[in-house]
Short mmCIF file of C-alpha atoms in Angstrom, two decimals:
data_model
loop_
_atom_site.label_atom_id
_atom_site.label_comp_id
_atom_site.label_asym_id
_atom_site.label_seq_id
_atom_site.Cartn_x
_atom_site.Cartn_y
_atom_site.Cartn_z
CA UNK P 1 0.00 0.00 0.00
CA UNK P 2 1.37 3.21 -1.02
CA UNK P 3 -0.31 5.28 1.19
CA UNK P 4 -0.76 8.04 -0.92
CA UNK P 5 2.91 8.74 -0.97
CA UNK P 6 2.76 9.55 -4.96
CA UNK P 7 0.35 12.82 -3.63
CA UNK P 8 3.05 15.46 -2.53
CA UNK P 9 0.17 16.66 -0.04
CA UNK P 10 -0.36 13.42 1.27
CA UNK P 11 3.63 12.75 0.98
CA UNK P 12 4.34 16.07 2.74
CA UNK P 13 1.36 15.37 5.50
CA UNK P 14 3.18 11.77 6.24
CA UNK P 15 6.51 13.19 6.46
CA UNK P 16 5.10 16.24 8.99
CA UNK P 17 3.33 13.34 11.10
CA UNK P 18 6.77 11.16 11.22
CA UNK P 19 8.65 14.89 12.56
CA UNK P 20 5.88 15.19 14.99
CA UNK P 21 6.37 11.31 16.01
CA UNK P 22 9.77 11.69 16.19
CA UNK P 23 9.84 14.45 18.31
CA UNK P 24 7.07 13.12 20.46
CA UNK P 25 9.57 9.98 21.39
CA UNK P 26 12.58 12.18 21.70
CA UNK P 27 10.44 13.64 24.73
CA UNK P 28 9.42 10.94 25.93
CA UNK P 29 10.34 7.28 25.14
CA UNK P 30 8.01 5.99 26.96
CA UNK P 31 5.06 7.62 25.34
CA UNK P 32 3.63 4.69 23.12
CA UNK P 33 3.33 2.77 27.08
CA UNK P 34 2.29 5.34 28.87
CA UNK P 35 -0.62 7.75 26.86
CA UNK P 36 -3.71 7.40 28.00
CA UNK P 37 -6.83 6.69 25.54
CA UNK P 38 -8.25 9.28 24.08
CA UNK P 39 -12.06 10.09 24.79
CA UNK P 40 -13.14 9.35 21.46
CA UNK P 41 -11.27 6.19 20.71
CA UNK P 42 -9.14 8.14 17.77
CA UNK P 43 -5.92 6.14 17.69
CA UNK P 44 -4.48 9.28 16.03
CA UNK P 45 -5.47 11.44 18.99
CA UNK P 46 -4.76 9.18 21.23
CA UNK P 47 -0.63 8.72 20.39
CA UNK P 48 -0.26 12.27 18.36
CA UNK P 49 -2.78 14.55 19.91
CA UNK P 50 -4.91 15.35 16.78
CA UNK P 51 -6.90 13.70 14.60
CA UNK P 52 -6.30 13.14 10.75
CA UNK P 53 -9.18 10.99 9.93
CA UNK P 54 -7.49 10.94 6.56
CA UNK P 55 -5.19 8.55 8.09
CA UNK P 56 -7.50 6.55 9.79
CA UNK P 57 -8.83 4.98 6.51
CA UNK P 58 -6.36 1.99 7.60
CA UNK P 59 -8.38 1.04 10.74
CA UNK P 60 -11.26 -1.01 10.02
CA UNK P 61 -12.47 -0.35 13.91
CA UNK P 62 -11.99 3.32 13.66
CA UNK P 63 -14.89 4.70 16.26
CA UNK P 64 -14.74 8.05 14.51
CA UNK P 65 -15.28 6.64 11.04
CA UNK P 66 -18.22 4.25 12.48
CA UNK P 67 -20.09 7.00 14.01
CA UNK P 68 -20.19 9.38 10.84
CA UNK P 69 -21.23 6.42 8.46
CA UNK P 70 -24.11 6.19 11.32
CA UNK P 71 -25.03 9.38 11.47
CA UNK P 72 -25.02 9.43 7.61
CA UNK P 73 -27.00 6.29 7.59
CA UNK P 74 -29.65 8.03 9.61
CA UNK P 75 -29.22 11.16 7.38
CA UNK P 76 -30.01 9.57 4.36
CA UNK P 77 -32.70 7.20 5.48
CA UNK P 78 -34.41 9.90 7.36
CA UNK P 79 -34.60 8.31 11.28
CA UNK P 80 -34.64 10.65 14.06
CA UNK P 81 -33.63 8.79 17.37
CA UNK P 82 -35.09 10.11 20.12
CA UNK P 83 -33.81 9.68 23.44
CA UNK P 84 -35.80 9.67 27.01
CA UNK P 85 -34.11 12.37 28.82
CA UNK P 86 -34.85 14.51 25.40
CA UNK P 87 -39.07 14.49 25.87
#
């Protein structure tokens, strides 16, 4: 898988995220072990502190991803969920 690399905006996005990585472990070796999960579930947030959900298209399992194609689903098939505490 290329990843895009043949893009020079994806290219130039990949090589920013490995300077931020780098940098991240130059802090702090550790930091893989040690970071907490993120509230969301974002992978990318969780280890880099942002999300780039146009990196996330290699997680299958990507909560982020799951909940917009749910919300889209609704969207487009025109369901309204109502919840208890909203009556």
């Amino acid at each position: 898988m290329s990843w895009g690399v043949e893009d020079e905006k994806r290219r130039k996005d990949i090589l920013e995220l490995m300077k931020i990585s780098e940098n991240i472990v130059k802090e702090n070796p550790n930091h893989v072990n040690e970071v907490k999960k993120s509230v969301n579930g974002c992978w990318m947030e969780q280890i880099y502190g942002m999300m780039r959900c146009d990196f996330c298209d290699l997680s299958a399992d990507c909560p982020v991803r799951e909940e917009h194609e749910w919300q889209e689903y609704l969207r487009v098939n025109n369901i309204v969920i109502i919840k208890d505490d909203e009556k």
